[in-house]
Amino acid sequence: QSALTQPRSVSGSPGQSVTISCTGTSSDVGAYNYVSWYQQHPGKAPKLMIYDATKRPSGVPGRFSGSKSGNTASLTISGLQAEDEADYYCCSFSGSYTLMFGGGTKLTVL
Amino acid sequence: EVQLVESGGALVQPGGSLRLSCAASGFTFSSHWMTWVRQAPGKGLEWVAHIKQDGSEKYYVDSVKGRFTISRDNAKTSLYLQMNSLRAEDTAVYYCGTVGSSWSQLLYWGQGTLVTVSS
């Protein structure tokens, strides 16, 4: 059970857009639309930002969007704001009722 | 208001045991799969275990199979994680979470409880 692959870090200036990728295999990301993204600020619990690859829970700003193509899912944050600076984790259902997380990406707002 | 409150984290010696609890309120606990996710210091998230609404199905990450047991008490709206044969690599903050209507919805999270395995 290897973790999904995410870039260690990304950065952008306020107002810009950034995209974080999450690469898995045909047994997890590629097999199911059960991909989610979590935002985690230091010392805090993770927060669900995207589920079912593209859906936004109520209360999550429309600046956050998700997509998936083949074995790779992506999280795009448009109109970056200072409070978006956090760690982001992707997660995929990987069969047999198991979940797999990515290694996490640190987003820095310059 | 939904609340998940973990407790039971402590410093324990290698080979020891610990039982974590998660008290839930503000939602229909018995209607949801529940999960434990952990995060080693300075590291990423790792799914640990799931349990079905009625406790009849349980699933674990390979690294804890045979050592950890997830359970629940719907009458007490509580989730548990019994951890035996603890290893240094089990050191982490343990979060309980609620699975929503989809397998990709870890909808609600607790604040976490720290387990440290060290001699």
PDB file of C-alpha atoms in Angstrom:
ATOM      1  CA  GLN A   1       0.000   0.000   0.000  1.00  0.00           C
ATOM      2  CA  SER A   2       2.060   2.964  -1.301  1.00  0.00           C
ATOM      3  CA  ALA A   3       0.941   6.533  -0.790  1.00  0.00           C
ATOM      4  CA  LEU A   4      -0.472   8.549  -3.661  1.00  0.00           C
ATOM      5  CA  THR A   5       2.094  10.896  -5.208  1.00  0.00           C
ATOM      6  CA  GLN A   6       1.791  14.633  -4.622  1.00  0.00           C
ATOM      7  CA  PRO A   7       4.343  17.429  -5.128  1.00  0.00           C
ATOM      8  CA  ARG A   8       6.038  18.309  -1.854  1.00  0.00           C
ATOM      9  CA  SER A   9       5.317  22.001  -2.278  1.00  0.00           C
ATOM     10  CA  VAL A  10       3.655  24.570  -4.515  1.00  0.00           C
ATOM     11  CA  SER A  11       3.439  28.338  -4.269  1.00  0.00           C
ATOM     12  CA  GLY A  12       1.604  31.262  -5.755  1.00  0.00           C
ATOM     13  CA  SER A  13       0.914  34.923  -5.214  1.00  0.00           C
ATOM     14  CA  PRO A  14      -2.402  36.280  -3.964  1.00  0.00           C
ATOM     15  CA  GLY A  15      -4.976  36.281  -6.731  1.00  0.00           C
ATOM     16  CA  GLN A  16      -3.168  33.653  -8.794  1.00  0.00           C
ATOM     17  CA  SER A  17      -4.222  30.060  -9.380  1.00  0.00           C
ATOM     18  CA  VAL A  18      -2.359  26.944  -8.341  1.00  0.00           C
ATOM     19  CA  THR A  19      -2.948  23.295  -9.122  1.00  0.00           C
ATOM     20  CA  ILE A  20      -1.906  20.348  -6.974  1.00  0.00           C
ATOM     21  CA  SER A  21      -1.691  16.949  -8.606  1.00  0.00           C
ATOM     22  CA  CYS A  22      -2.267  13.544  -7.050  1.00  0.00           C
ATOM     23  CA  THR A  23      -1.094  10.504  -8.970  1.00  0.00           C
ATOM     24  CA  GLY A  24      -2.180   7.008  -8.155  1.00  0.00           C
ATOM     25  CA  THR A  25      -2.725   3.808 -10.070  1.00  0.00           C
ATOM     26  CA  SER A  26      -5.462   1.981 -11.920  1.00  0.00           C
ATOM     27  CA  SER A  27      -6.304   0.294  -8.606  1.00  0.00           C
ATOM     28  CA  ASP A  28      -7.151   3.477  -6.733  1.00  0.00           C
ATOM     29  CA  VAL A  29      -7.478   6.922  -8.360  1.00  0.00           C
ATOM     30  CA  GLY A  30      -8.001   5.439 -11.795  1.00  0.00           C
ATOM     31  CA  ALA A  31     -10.574   2.910 -10.634  1.00  0.00           C
ATOM     32  CA  TYR A  32     -12.951   5.053  -8.607  1.00  0.00           C
ATOM     33  CA  ASN A  33     -14.308   8.586  -8.449  1.00  0.00           C
ATOM     34  CA  TYR A  34     -13.915   8.372  -4.674  1.00  0.00           C
ATOM     35  CA  VAL A  35     -11.148  10.970  -4.556  1.00  0.00           C
ATOM     36  CA  SER A  36     -11.127  13.679  -1.917  1.00  0.00           C
ATOM     37  CA  TRP A  37      -8.966  16.594  -0.872  1.00  0.00           C
ATOM     38  CA  TYR A  38      -8.285  17.850   2.650  1.00  0.00           C
ATOM     39  CA  GLN A  39      -6.861  21.125   3.873  1.00  0.00           C
ATOM     40  CA  GLN A  40      -4.861  21.106   7.093  1.00  0.00           C
ATOM     41  CA  HIS A  41      -3.566  24.153   8.891  1.00  0.00           C
ATOM     42  CA  PRO A  42      -0.737  23.657  11.440  1.00  0.00           C
ATOM     43  CA  GLY A  43      -1.941  22.008  14.617  1.00  0.00           C
ATOM     44  CA  LYS A  44      -5.480  21.596  13.292  1.00  0.00           C
ATOM     45  CA  ALA A  45      -7.595  18.708  12.098  1.00  0.00           C
ATOM     46  CA  PRO A  46      -7.973  18.181   8.357  1.00  0.00           C
ATOM     47  CA  LYS A  47     -10.971  19.733   6.612  1.00  0.00           C
ATOM     48  CA  LEU A  48     -12.775  18.205   3.641  1.00  0.00           C
ATOM     49  CA  MET A  49     -12.526  20.494   0.601  1.00  0.00           C
ATOM     50  CA  ILE A  50     -13.468  18.259  -2.361  1.00  0.00           C
ATOM     51  CA  TYR A  51     -15.132  14.842  -2.523  1.00  0.00           C
ATOM     52  CA  ASP A  52     -16.114  12.478  -5.335  1.00  0.00           C
ATOM     53  CA  ALA A  53     -13.238  14.073  -7.276  1.00  0.00           C
ATOM     54  CA  THR A  54     -15.170  17.218  -8.235  1.00  0.00           C
ATOM     55  CA  LYS A  55     -17.815  18.028  -5.605  1.00  0.00           C
ATOM     56  CA  ARG A  56     -17.546  20.774  -3.023  1.00  0.00           C
ATOM     57  CA  PRO A  57     -19.107  20.416   0.422  1.00  0.00           C
ATOM     58  CA  SER A  58     -21.322  23.263   1.505  1.00  0.00           C
ATOM     59  CA  GLY A  59     -19.300  26.088   2.990  1.00  0.00           C
ATOM     60  CA  VAL A  60     -16.188  25.504   0.881  1.00  0.00           C
ATOM     61  CA  PRO A  61     -15.484  28.520  -1.349  1.00  0.00           C
ATOM     62  CA  GLY A  62     -16.022  28.161  -5.075  1.00  0.00           C
ATOM     63  CA  ARG A  63     -12.346  29.008  -5.569  1.00  0.00           C
ATOM     64  CA  PHE A  64     -11.606  25.356  -4.820  1.00  0.00           C
ATOM     65  CA  SER A  65     -12.259  22.889  -7.620  1.00  0.00           C
ATOM     66  CA  GLY A  66     -11.315  19.305  -8.340  1.00  0.00           C
ATOM     67  CA  SER A  67     -10.827  17.211 -11.448  1.00  0.00           C
ATOM     68  CA  LYS A  68      -9.662  13.754 -12.425  1.00  0.00           C
ATOM     69  CA  SER A  69      -8.201  12.214 -15.528  1.00  0.00           C
ATOM     70  CA  GLY A  70      -7.055   8.639 -15.608  1.00  0.00           C
ATOM     71  CA  ASN A  71      -4.841   7.895 -12.630  1.00  0.00           C
ATOM     72  CA  THR A  72      -4.327  11.554 -11.709  1.00  0.00           C
ATOM     73  CA  ALA A  73      -6.579  13.839  -9.705  1.00  0.00           C
ATOM     74  CA  SER A  74      -6.035  17.568  -9.305  1.00  0.00           C
ATOM     75  CA  LEU A  75      -7.043  20.328  -6.928  1.00  0.00           C
ATOM     76  CA  THR A  76      -7.110  23.861  -8.301  1.00  0.00           C
ATOM     77  CA  ILE A  77      -7.308  26.917  -6.097  1.00  0.00           C
ATOM     78  CA  SER A  78      -8.192  30.103  -7.965  1.00  0.00           C
ATOM     79  CA  GLY A  79      -7.827  33.632  -6.638  1.00  0.00           C
ATOM     80  CA  LEU A  80      -5.345  32.579  -3.964  1.00  0.00           C
ATOM     81  CA  GLN A  81      -5.805  34.121  -0.558  1.00  0.00           C
ATOM     82  CA  ALA A  82      -3.431  34.241   2.394  1.00  0.00           C
ATOM     83  CA  GLU A  83      -5.643  31.903   4.417  1.00  0.00           C
ATOM     84  CA  ASP A  84      -5.259  29.199   1.759  1.00  0.00           C
ATOM     85  CA  GLU A  85      -1.694  28.630   2.945  1.00  0.00           C
ATOM     86  CA  ALA A  86      -1.826  25.120   4.409  1.00  0.00           C
ATOM     87  CA  ASP A  87      -1.009  21.488   3.741  1.00  0.00           C
ATOM     88  CA  TYR A  88      -3.247  19.696   1.250  1.00  0.00           C
ATOM     89  CA  TYR A  89      -3.791  15.945   1.089  1.00  0.00           C
ATOM     90  CA  CYS A  90      -5.509  13.892  -1.541  1.00  0.00           C
ATOM     91  CA  CYS A  91      -7.189  10.628  -0.640  1.00  0.00           C
ATOM     92  CA  SER A  92      -8.565   7.791  -2.737  1.00  0.00           C
ATOM     93  CA  PHE A  93     -10.667   4.732  -2.118  1.00  0.00           C
ATOM     94  CA  SER A  94      -8.444   1.821  -3.107  1.00  0.00           C
ATOM     95  CA  GLY A  95     -10.750  -1.139  -2.999  1.00  0.00           C
ATOM     96  CA  SER A  96     -11.513  -3.615  -0.223  1.00  0.00           C
ATOM     97  CA  TYR A  97     -12.913  -0.728   1.800  1.00  0.00           C
ATOM     98  CA  THR A  98      -9.478   0.834   2.271  1.00  0.00           C
ATOM     99  CA  LEU A  99      -8.366   4.430   1.816  1.00  0.00           C
ATOM    100  CA  MET A 100      -5.028   5.775   0.713  1.00  0.00           C
ATOM    101  CA  PHE A 101      -3.698   9.284   1.266  1.00  0.00           C
ATOM    102  CA  GLY A 102      -1.139  11.234  -0.682  1.00  0.00           C
ATOM    103  CA  GLY A 103       2.052  12.411   0.969  1.00  0.00           C
ATOM    104  CA  GLY A 104       0.766  15.964   1.238  1.00  0.00           C
ATOM    105  CA  THR A 105       1.589  19.258  -0.470  1.00  0.00           C
ATOM    106  CA  LYS A 106       2.589  22.430   1.333  1.00  0.00           C
ATOM    107  CA  LEU A 107       1.003  25.464  -0.294  1.00  0.00           C
ATOM    108  CA  THR A 108       2.807  28.737   0.260  1.00  0.00           C
ATOM    109  CA  VAL A 109       1.091  32.029  -0.589  1.00  0.00           C
ATOM    110  CA  LEU A 110       3.890  34.426  -1.474  1.00  0.00           C
TER     111      LEU A 110
ATOM    112  CA  GLU B   1     -23.186  21.163  16.215  1.00  0.00           C
ATOM    113  CA  VAL B   2     -21.204  18.079  15.255  1.00  0.00           C
ATOM    114  CA  GLN B   3     -18.508  17.146  17.738  1.00  0.00           C
ATOM    115  CA  LEU B   4     -15.977  14.344  17.777  1.00  0.00           C
ATOM    116  CA  VAL B   5     -13.784  14.293  20.869  1.00  0.00           C
ATOM    117  CA  GLU B   6     -10.923  11.831  21.079  1.00  0.00           C
ATOM    118  CA  SER B   7      -9.280  10.783  24.323  1.00  0.00           C
ATOM    119  CA  GLY B   8      -6.938   8.145  25.664  1.00  0.00           C
ATOM    120  CA  GLY B   9      -3.691   9.193  24.064  1.00  0.00           C
ATOM    121  CA  ALA B  10      -0.612   8.743  26.246  1.00  0.00           C
ATOM    122  CA  LEU B  11       3.050   7.803  26.437  1.00  0.00           C
ATOM    123  CA  VAL B  12       3.391   4.025  26.320  1.00  0.00           C
ATOM    124  CA  GLN B  13       6.318   1.662  26.112  1.00  0.00           C
ATOM    125  CA  PRO B  14       6.972  -0.488  23.034  1.00  0.00           C
ATOM    126  CA  GLY B  15       4.912  -3.642  23.250  1.00  0.00           C
ATOM    127  CA  GLY B  16       2.307  -1.951  25.407  1.00  0.00           C
ATOM    128  CA  SER B  17      -1.400  -1.379  24.871  1.00  0.00           C
ATOM    129  CA  LEU B  18      -3.696   1.617  24.751  1.00  0.00           C
ATOM    130  CA  ARG B  19      -7.386   2.194  24.099  1.00  0.00           C
ATOM    131  CA  LEU B  20      -8.500   5.338  22.328  1.00  0.00           C
ATOM    132  CA  SER B  21     -12.047   6.651  22.560  1.00  0.00           C
ATOM    133  CA  CYS B  22     -13.997   9.067  20.404  1.00  0.00           C
ATOM    134  CA  ALA B  23     -17.202  10.587  21.767  1.00  0.00           C
ATOM    135  CA  ALA B  24     -19.579  11.732  19.052  1.00  0.00           C
ATOM    136  CA  SER B  25     -22.495  14.150  19.204  1.00  0.00           C
ATOM    137  CA  GLY B  26     -24.582  16.367  16.948  1.00  0.00           C
ATOM    138  CA  PHE B  27     -25.345  13.775  14.265  1.00  0.00           C
ATOM    139  CA  THR B  28     -26.893  10.328  13.947  1.00  0.00           C
ATOM    140  CA  PHE B  29     -23.856   8.279  14.932  1.00  0.00           C
ATOM    141  CA  SER B  30     -25.434   4.914  14.169  1.00  0.00           C
ATOM    142  CA  SER B  31     -26.057   5.906  10.528  1.00  0.00           C
ATOM    143  CA  HIS B  32     -22.421   6.383   9.571  1.00  0.00           C
ATOM    144  CA  TRP B  33     -19.336   4.337   8.931  1.00  0.00           C
ATOM    145  CA  MET B  34     -16.593   5.638  11.231  1.00  0.00           C
ATOM    146  CA  THR B  35     -12.859   5.740  10.737  1.00  0.00           C
ATOM    147  CA  TRP B  36      -9.507   6.317  12.438  1.00  0.00           C
ATOM    148  CA  VAL B  37      -6.759   8.243  10.643  1.00  0.00           C
ATOM    149  CA  ARG B  38      -3.327   8.945  12.103  1.00  0.00           C
ATOM    150  CA  GLN B  39      -0.540  11.424  11.498  1.00  0.00           C
ATOM    151  CA  ALA B  40       3.011  10.824  12.677  1.00  0.00           C
ATOM    152  CA  PRO B  41       4.859  13.944  13.855  1.00  0.00           C
ATOM    153  CA  GLY B  42       5.749  16.083  10.851  1.00  0.00           C
ATOM    154  CA  LYS B  43       4.365  13.474   8.451  1.00  0.00           C
ATOM    155  CA  GLY B  44       1.287  12.963   6.322  1.00  0.00           C
ATOM    156  CA  LEU B  45      -2.075  11.397   6.987  1.00  0.00           C
ATOM    157  CA  GLU B  46      -2.519   7.634   7.085  1.00  0.00           C
ATOM    158  CA  TRP B  47      -5.856   5.805   7.126  1.00  0.00           C
ATOM    159  CA  VAL B  48      -5.911   3.212   9.924  1.00  0.00           C
ATOM    160  CA  ALA B  49      -9.328   1.523  10.121  1.00  0.00           C
ATOM    161  CA  HIS B  50     -13.040   1.658   9.205  1.00  0.00           C
ATOM    162  CA  ILE B  51     -16.073   0.212  10.945  1.00  0.00           C
ATOM    163  CA  LYS B  52     -19.562  -0.228   9.528  1.00  0.00           C
ATOM    164  CA  GLN B  53     -22.643   1.315  11.105  1.00  0.00           C
ATOM    165  CA  ASP B  54     -23.581  -1.836  13.039  1.00  0.00           C
ATOM    166  CA  GLY B  55     -20.008  -2.944  13.712  1.00  0.00           C
ATOM    167  CA  SER B  56     -20.366  -6.011  11.507  1.00  0.00           C
ATOM    168  CA  GLU B  57     -17.575  -5.059   9.106  1.00  0.00           C
ATOM    169  CA  LYS B  58     -14.114  -3.778   9.992  1.00  0.00           C
ATOM    170  CA  TYR B  59     -11.169  -2.975   7.758  1.00  0.00           C
ATOM    171  CA  TYR B  60      -7.563  -2.124   8.594  1.00  0.00           C
ATOM    172  CA  VAL B  61      -4.393  -0.883   6.971  1.00  0.00           C
ATOM    173  CA  ASP B  62      -1.919  -3.752   6.659  1.00  0.00           C
ATOM    174  CA  SER B  63       0.539  -2.325   9.180  1.00  0.00           C
ATOM    175  CA  VAL B  64      -1.933  -2.607  12.082  1.00  0.00           C
ATOM    176  CA  LYS B  65      -3.763  -5.826  11.206  1.00  0.00           C
ATOM    177  CA  GLY B  66      -3.682  -8.262  14.112  1.00  0.00           C
ATOM    178  CA  ARG B  67      -2.611  -5.543  16.555  1.00  0.00           C
ATOM    179  CA  PHE B  68      -5.388  -2.925  16.457  1.00  0.00           C
ATOM    180  CA  THR B  69      -9.132  -3.443  16.857  1.00  0.00           C
ATOM    181  CA  ILE B  70     -11.759  -0.882  15.963  1.00  0.00           C
ATOM    182  CA  SER B  71     -15.122  -1.040  17.701  1.00  0.00           C
ATOM    183  CA  ARG B  72     -18.130   1.112  18.444  1.00  0.00           C
ATOM    184  CA  ASP B  73     -20.993   1.469  20.890  1.00  0.00           C
ATOM    185  CA  ASN B  74     -23.950   3.092  19.168  1.00  0.00           C
ATOM    186  CA  ALA B  75     -25.867   3.418  22.451  1.00  0.00           C
ATOM    187  CA  LYS B  76     -23.009   5.525  23.819  1.00  0.00           C
ATOM    188  CA  THR B  77     -22.301   7.167  20.425  1.00  0.00           C
ATOM    189  CA  SER B  78     -18.667   6.260  20.864  1.00  0.00           C
ATOM    190  CA  LEU B  79     -15.903   4.849  18.699  1.00  0.00           C
ATOM    191  CA  TYR B  80     -12.879   2.995  20.035  1.00  0.00           C
ATOM    192  CA  LEU B  81      -9.464   1.829  18.914  1.00  0.00           C
ATOM    193  CA  GLN B  82      -7.762  -0.874  20.961  1.00  0.00           C
ATOM    194  CA  MET B  83      -4.059  -0.814  20.188  1.00  0.00           C
ATOM    195  CA  ASN B  84      -1.866  -3.731  21.261  1.00  0.00           C
ATOM    196  CA  SER B  85       1.794  -4.592  20.647  1.00  0.00           C
ATOM    197  CA  LEU B  86       2.553  -0.943  20.051  1.00  0.00           C
ATOM    198  CA  ARG B  87       5.655   0.018  18.111  1.00  0.00           C
ATOM    199  CA  ALA B  88       7.626   3.236  17.816  1.00  0.00           C
ATOM    200  CA  GLU B  89       6.203   3.716  14.328  1.00  0.00           C
ATOM    201  CA  ASP B  90       2.692   3.891  15.800  1.00  0.00           C
ATOM    202  CA  THR B  91       3.594   7.239  17.371  1.00  0.00           C
ATOM    203  CA  ALA B  92       1.111   9.716  15.922  1.00  0.00           C
ATOM    204  CA  VAL B  93      -1.871  11.941  16.465  1.00  0.00           C
ATOM    205  CA  TYR B  94      -4.936   9.752  16.019  1.00  0.00           C
ATOM    206  CA  TYR B  95      -8.062  11.344  14.561  1.00  0.00           C
ATOM    207  CA  CYS B  96     -11.512   9.816  14.502  1.00  0.00           C
ATOM    208  CA  GLY B  97     -13.686  10.692  11.558  1.00  0.00           C
ATOM    209  CA  THR B  98     -17.149  10.253  10.111  1.00  0.00           C
ATOM    210  CA  VAL B  99     -17.673   8.827   6.641  1.00  0.00           C
ATOM    211  CA  GLY B 100     -20.406  10.684   4.803  1.00  0.00           C
ATOM    212  CA  SER B 101     -22.628   9.510   1.986  1.00  0.00           C
ATOM    213  CA  SER B 102     -19.636   8.651  -0.179  1.00  0.00           C
ATOM    214  CA  TRP B 103     -16.411   6.753   0.454  1.00  0.00           C
ATOM    215  CA  SER B 104     -14.568   9.954  -0.363  1.00  0.00           C
ATOM    216  CA  GLN B 105     -16.308  11.980   2.326  1.00  0.00           C
ATOM    217  CA  LEU B 106     -14.426  12.031   5.605  1.00  0.00           C
ATOM    218  CA  LEU B 107     -16.918  14.617   6.643  1.00  0.00           C
ATOM    219  CA  TYR B 108     -16.236  15.357  10.294  1.00  0.00           C
ATOM    220  CA  TRP B 109     -12.976  15.076  12.216  1.00  0.00           C
ATOM    221  CA  GLY B 110     -12.045  15.246  15.856  1.00  0.00           C
ATOM    222  CA  GLN B 111      -9.162  17.328  17.163  1.00  0.00           C
ATOM    223  CA  GLY B 112      -6.940  14.280  17.616  1.00  0.00           C
ATOM    224  CA  THR B 113      -5.195  12.559  20.492  1.00  0.00           C
ATOM    225  CA  LEU B 114      -1.429  11.965  20.683  1.00  0.00           C
ATOM    226  CA  VAL B 115      -0.015   8.497  21.152  1.00  0.00           C
ATOM    227  CA  THR B 116       3.696   8.294  21.851  1.00  0.00           C
ATOM    228  CA  VAL B 117       5.409   4.907  21.868  1.00  0.00           C
ATOM    229  CA  SER B 118       8.802   5.171  23.491  1.00  0.00           C
ATOM    230  CA  SER B 119      10.896   3.632  26.223  1.00  0.00           C
TER     231      SER B 119
END
